[in-house]
PDB file of C-alpha atoms in Angstrom:
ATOM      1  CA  UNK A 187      42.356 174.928  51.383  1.00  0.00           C
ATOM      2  CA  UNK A 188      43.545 178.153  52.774  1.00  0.00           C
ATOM      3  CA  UNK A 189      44.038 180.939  50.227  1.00  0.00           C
ATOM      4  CA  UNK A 190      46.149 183.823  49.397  1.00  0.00           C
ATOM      5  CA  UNK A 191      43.908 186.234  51.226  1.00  0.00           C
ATOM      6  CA  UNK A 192      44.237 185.276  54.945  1.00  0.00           C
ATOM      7  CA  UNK A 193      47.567 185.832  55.997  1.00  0.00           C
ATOM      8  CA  UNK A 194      49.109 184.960  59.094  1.00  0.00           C
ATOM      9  CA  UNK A 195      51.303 186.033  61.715  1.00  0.00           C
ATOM     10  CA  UNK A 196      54.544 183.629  62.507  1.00  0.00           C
ATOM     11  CA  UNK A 197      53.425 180.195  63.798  1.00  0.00           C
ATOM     12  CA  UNK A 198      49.781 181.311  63.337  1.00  0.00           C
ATOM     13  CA  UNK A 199      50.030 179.378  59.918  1.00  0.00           C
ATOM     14  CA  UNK A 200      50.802 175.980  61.015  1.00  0.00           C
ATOM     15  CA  UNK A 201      48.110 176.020  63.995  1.00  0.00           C
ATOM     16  CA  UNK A 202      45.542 177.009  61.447  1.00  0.00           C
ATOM     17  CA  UNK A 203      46.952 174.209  58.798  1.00  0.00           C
ATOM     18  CA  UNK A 204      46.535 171.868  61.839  1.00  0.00           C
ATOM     19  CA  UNK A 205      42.780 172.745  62.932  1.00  0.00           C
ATOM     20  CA  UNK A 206      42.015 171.905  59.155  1.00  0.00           C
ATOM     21  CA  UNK A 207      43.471 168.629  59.483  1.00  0.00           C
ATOM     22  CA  UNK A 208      42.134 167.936  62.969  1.00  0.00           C
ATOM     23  CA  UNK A 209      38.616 168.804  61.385  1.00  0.00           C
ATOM     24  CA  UNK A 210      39.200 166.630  58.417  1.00  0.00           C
ATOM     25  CA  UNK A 211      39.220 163.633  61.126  1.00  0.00           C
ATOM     26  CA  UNK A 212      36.237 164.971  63.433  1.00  0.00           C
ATOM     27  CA  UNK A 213      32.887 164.124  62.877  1.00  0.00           C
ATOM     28  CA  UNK A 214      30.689 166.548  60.837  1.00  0.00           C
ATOM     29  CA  UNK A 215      28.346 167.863  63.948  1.00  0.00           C
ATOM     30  CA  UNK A 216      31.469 168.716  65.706  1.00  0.00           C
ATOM     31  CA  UNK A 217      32.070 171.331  63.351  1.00  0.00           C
ATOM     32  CA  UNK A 218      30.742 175.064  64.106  1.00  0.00           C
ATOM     33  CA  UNK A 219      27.074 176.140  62.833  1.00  0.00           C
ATOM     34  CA  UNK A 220      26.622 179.299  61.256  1.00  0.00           C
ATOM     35  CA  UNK A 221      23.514 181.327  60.832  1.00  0.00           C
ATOM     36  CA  UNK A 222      23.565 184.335  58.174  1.00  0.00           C
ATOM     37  CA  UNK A 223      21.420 187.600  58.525  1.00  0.00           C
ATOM     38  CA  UNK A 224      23.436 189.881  56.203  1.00  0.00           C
ATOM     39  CA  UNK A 225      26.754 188.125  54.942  1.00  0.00           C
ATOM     40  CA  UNK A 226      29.430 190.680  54.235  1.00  0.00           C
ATOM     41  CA  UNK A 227      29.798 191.231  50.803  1.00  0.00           C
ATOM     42  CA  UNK A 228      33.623 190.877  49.373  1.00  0.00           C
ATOM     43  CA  UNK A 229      34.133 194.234  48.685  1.00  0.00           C
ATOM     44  CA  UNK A 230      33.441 195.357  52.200  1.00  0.00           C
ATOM     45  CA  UNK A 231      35.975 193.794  53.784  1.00  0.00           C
ATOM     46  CA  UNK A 232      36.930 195.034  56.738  1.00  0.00           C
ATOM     47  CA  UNK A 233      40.418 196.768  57.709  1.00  0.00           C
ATOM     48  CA  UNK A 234      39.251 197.263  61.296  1.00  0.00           C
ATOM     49  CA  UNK A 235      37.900 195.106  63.851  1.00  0.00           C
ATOM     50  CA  UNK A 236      37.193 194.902  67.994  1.00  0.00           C
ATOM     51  CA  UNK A 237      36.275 191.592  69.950  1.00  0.00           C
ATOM     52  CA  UNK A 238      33.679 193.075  72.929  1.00  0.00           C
ATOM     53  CA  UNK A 239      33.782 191.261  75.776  1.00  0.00           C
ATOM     54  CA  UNK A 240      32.558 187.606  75.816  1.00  0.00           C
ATOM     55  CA  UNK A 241      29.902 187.089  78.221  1.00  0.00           C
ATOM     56  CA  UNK A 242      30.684 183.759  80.250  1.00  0.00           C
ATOM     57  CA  UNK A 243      27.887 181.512  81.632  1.00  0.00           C
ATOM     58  CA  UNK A 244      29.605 179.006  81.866  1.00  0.00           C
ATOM     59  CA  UNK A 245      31.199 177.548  85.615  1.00  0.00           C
ATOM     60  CA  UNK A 246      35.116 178.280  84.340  1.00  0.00           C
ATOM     61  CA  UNK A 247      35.785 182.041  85.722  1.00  0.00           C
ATOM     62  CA  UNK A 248      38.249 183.085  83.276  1.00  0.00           C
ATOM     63  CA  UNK A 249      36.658 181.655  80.342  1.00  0.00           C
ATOM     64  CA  UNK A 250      34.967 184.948  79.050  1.00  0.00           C
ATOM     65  CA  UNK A 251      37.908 186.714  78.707  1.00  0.00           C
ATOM     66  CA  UNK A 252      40.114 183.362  77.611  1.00  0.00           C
ATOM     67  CA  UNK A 253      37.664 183.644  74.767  1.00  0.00           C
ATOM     68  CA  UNK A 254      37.938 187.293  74.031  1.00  0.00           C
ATOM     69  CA  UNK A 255      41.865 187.058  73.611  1.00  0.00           C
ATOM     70  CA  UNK A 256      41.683 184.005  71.636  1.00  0.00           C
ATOM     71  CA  UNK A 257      39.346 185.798  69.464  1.00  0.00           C
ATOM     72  CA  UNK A 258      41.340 188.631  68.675  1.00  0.00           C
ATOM     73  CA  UNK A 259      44.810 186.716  68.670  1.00  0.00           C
ATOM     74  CA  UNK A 260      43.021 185.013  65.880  1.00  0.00           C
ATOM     75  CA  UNK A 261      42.372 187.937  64.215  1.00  0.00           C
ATOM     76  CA  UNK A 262      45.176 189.339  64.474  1.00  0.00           C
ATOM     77  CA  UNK A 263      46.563 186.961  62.504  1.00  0.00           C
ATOM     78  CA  UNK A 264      45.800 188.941  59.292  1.00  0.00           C
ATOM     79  CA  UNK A 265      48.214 191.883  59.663  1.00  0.00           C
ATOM     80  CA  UNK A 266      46.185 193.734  57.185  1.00  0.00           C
ATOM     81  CA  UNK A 267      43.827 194.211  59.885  1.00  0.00           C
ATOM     82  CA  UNK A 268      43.593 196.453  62.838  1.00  0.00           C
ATOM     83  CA  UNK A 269      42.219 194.599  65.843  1.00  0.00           C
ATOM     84  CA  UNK A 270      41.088 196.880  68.678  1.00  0.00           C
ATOM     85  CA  UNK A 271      43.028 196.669  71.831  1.00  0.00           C
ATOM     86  CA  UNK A 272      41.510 194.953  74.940  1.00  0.00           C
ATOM     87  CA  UNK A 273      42.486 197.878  77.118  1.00  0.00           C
ATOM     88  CA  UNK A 274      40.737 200.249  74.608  1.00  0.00           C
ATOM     89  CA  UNK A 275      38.098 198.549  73.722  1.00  0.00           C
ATOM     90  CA  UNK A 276      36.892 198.009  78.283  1.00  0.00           C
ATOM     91  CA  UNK A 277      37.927 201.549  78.375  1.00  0.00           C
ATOM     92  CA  UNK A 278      34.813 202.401  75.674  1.00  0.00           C
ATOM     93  CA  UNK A 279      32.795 200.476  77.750  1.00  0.00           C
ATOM     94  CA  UNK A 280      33.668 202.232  81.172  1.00  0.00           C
ATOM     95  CA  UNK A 281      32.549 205.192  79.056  1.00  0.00           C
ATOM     96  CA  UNK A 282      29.413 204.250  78.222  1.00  0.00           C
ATOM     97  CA  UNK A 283      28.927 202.894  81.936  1.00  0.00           C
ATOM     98  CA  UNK A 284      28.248 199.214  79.969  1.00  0.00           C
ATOM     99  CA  UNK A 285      29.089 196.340  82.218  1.00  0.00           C
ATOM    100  CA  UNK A 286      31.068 194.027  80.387  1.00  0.00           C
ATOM    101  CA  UNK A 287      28.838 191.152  81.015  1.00  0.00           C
ATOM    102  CA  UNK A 288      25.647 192.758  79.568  1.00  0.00           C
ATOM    103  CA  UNK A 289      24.632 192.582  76.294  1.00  0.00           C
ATOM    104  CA  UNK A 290      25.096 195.868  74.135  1.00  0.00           C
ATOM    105  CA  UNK A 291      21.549 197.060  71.975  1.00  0.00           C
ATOM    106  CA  UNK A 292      22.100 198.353  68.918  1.00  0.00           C
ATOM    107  CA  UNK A 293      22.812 202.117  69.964  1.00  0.00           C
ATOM    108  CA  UNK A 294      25.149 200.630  72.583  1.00  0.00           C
ATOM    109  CA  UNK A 295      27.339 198.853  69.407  1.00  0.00           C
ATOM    110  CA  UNK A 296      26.927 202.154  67.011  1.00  0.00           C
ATOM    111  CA  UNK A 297      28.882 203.943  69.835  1.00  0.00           C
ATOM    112  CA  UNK A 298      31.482 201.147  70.840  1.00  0.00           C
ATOM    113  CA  UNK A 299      31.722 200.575  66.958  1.00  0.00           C
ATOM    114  CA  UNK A 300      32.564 204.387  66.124  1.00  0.00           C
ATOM    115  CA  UNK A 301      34.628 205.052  69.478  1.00  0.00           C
ATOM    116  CA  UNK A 302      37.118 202.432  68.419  1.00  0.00           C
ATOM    117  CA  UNK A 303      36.979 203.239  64.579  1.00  0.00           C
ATOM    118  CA  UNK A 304      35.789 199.317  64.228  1.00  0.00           C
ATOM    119  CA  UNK A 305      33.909 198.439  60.994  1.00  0.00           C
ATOM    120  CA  UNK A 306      32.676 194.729  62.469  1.00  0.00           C
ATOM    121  CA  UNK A 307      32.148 194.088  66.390  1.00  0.00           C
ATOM    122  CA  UNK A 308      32.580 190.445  67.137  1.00  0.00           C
ATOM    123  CA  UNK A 309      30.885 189.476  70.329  1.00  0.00           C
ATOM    124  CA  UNK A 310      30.704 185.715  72.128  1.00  0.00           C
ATOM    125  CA  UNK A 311      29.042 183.778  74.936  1.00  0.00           C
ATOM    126  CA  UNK A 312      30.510 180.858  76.742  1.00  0.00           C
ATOM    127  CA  UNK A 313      27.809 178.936  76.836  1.00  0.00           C
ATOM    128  CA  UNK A 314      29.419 176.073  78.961  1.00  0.00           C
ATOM    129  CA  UNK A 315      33.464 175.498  79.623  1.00  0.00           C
ATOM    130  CA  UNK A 316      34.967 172.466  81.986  1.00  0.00           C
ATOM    131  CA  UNK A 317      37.993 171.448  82.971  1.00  0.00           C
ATOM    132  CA  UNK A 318      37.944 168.270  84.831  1.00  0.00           C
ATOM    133  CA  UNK A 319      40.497 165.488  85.971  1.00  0.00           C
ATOM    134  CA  UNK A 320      40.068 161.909  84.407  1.00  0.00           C
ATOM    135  CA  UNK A 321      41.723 158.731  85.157  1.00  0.00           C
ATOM    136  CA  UNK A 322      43.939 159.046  81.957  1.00  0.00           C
ATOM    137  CA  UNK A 323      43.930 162.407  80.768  1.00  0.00           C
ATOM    138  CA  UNK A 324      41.992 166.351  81.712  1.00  0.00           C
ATOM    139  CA  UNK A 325      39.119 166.042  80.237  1.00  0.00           C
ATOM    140  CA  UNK A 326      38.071 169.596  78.131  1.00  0.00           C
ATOM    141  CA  UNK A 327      34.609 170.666  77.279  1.00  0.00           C
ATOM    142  CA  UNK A 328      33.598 174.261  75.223  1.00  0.00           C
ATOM    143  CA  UNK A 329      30.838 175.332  73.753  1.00  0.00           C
ATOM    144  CA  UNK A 330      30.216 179.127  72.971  1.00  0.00           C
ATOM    145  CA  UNK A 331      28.175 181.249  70.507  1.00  0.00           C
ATOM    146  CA  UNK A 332      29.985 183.956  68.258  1.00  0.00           C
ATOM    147  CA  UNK A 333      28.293 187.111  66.550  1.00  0.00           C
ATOM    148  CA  UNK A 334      29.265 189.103  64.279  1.00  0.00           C
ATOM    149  CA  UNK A 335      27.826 193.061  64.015  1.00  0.00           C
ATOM    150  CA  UNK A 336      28.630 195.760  61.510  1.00  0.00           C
ATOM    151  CA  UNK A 337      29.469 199.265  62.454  1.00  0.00           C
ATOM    152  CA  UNK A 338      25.202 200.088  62.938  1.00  0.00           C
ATOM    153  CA  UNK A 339      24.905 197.530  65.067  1.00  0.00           C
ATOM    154  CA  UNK A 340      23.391 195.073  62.542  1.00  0.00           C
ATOM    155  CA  UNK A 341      23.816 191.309  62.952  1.00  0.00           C
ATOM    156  CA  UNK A 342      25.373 189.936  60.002  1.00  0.00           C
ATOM    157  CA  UNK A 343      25.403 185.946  61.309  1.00  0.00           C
ATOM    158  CA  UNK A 344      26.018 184.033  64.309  1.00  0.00           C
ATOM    159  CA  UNK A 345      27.747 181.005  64.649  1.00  0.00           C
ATOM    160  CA  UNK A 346      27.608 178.322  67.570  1.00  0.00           C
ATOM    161  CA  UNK A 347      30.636 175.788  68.286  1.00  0.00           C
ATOM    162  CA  UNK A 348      30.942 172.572  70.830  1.00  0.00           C
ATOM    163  CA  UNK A 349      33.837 170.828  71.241  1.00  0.00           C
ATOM    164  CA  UNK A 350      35.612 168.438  73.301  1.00  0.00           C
ATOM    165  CA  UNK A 351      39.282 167.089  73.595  1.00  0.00           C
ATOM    166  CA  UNK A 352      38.398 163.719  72.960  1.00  0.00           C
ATOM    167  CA  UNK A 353      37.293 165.094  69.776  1.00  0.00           C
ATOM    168  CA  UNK A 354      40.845 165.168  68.193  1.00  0.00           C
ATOM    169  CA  UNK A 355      41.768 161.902  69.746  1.00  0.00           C
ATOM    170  CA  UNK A 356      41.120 160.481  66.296  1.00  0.00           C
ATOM    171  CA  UNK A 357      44.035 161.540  64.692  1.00  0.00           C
ATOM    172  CA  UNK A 358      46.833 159.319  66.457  1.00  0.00           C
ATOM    173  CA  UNK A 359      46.135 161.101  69.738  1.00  0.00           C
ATOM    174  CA  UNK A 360      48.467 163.879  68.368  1.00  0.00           C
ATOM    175  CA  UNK A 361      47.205 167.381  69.524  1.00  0.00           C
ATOM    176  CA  UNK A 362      44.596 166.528  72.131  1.00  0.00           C
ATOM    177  CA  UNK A 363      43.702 169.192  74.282  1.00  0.00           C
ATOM    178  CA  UNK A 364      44.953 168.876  77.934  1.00  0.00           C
ATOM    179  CA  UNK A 365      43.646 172.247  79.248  1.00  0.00           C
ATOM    180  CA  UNK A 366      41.117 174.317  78.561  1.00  0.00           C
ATOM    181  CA  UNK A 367      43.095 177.609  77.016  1.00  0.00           C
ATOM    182  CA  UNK A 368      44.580 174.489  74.395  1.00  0.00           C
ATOM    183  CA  UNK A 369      40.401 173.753  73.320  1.00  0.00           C
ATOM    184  CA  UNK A 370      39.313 177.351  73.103  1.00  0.00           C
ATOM    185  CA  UNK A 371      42.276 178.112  71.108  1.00  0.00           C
ATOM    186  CA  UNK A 372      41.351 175.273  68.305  1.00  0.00           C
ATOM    187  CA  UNK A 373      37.608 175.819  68.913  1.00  0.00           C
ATOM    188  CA  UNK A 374      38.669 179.879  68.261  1.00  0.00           C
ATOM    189  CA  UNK A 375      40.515 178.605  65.523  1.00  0.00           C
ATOM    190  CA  UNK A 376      38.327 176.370  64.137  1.00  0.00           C
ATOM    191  CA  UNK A 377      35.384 179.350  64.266  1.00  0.00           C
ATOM    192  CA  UNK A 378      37.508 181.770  62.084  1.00  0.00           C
ATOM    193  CA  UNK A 379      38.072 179.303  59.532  1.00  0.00           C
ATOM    194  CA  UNK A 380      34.580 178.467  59.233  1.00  0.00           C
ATOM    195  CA  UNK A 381      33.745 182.347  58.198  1.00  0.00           C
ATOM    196  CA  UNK A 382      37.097 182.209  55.829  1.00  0.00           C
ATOM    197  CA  UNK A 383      35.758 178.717  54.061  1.00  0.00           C
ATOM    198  CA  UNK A 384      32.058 180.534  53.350  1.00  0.00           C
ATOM    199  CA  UNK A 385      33.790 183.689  52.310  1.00  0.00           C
ATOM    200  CA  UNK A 386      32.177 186.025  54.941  1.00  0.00           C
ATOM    201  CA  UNK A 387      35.240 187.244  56.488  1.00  0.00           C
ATOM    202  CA  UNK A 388      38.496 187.213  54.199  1.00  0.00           C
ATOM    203  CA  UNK A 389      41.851 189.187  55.209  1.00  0.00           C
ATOM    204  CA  UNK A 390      42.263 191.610  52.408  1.00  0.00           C
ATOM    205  CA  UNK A 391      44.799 191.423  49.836  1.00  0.00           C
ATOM    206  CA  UNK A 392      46.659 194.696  50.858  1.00  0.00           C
TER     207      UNK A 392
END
């Protein structure tokens, strides 16, 4: 049940109300897997955020930065946050001289963090994305790792996600994904609801 603290853009509502249904109909392992170092306590929560950018080993090109956008889309959502820009947040890292496909150490994310006024960093990995033809329909694979760092540079958990579009076949073949920006969307989706449901990252009340 989603409550009174997250708080959504227009339309942003309904796709989260359907990616609870959809997960009410797939099977338990489908759902992401979290890992907690240092959950957030409630009265820290955040006003500002930045998604770095997602580091894609995976054999779909544009799936990093697919991911990064769906991320902070997502995010956005809550309009009591402030979600860091995409062009400000590669801008930091041209600063630091950071390739956007390397891994920041903790120094690295104390810099990024206070550059872009961020309290929480949230940084991914495609782990594997396809997109292939099928006789009857594309079939859509994701998998992908998400962490979450305060404004130190301190892991507070990780969480790791798989899905495929078969996955939501279940529920009268209504909202399968046909592409692969359709699956990272509900996976992206799917992640952020996940954190809401265990009370690790809320949108605040005002």
């Amino acid at each position: 049940m989603i409550t009174g603290r997250w708080i959504f853009k227009a339309g942003a509502g309904a796709a989260l109300l359907l990616t609870l249904a959809l997960q009410q109909v797939a099977c338990s392992s489908a759902l992401p897997h979290s890992q907690a170092y240092r959950p957030l306590p409630l009265a820290e929560a955040p006003r500002s955020l930045a998604v770095l950018p997602v580091i894609d080993h995976g054999d779909h090109p544009p799936g990093g930065r697919l991911l990064m956008l769906l991320l902070a889309d997502e995010l956005a959502a809550c309009r009591q946050w402030r979600v860091a820009l995409e062009g400000d947040v590669m801008n930091v890292y041209r600063q630091l001289r950071l390739p956007p496909w390397q891994v920041p150490d903790q120094h690295q994310l104390q810099a990024i963090a206070g550059r872009l006024g961020a309290e929480l960093l949230i940084a991914g990995e495609v782990l594997a994305m396809e997109e292939r033809p099928a006789a009857d329909l594309t079939r859509t694979m994701l998998e992908v790792r998400v962490r979450v760092f305060d404004r130190h540079g301190r892991q507070l958990w990780s969480t790791s996600h798989q899905r495929r579009g078969e996955d939501y076949r279940t529920l009268l073949h209504f909202g399968v994904p046909h592409t692969i920006s359709g699956l990272a969307r509900n996976a992206a989706g799917e992640i952020l609801t996940h954190w809401q449901g265990k009370e690790w990252l809320l949108c605040p009340d005002s």
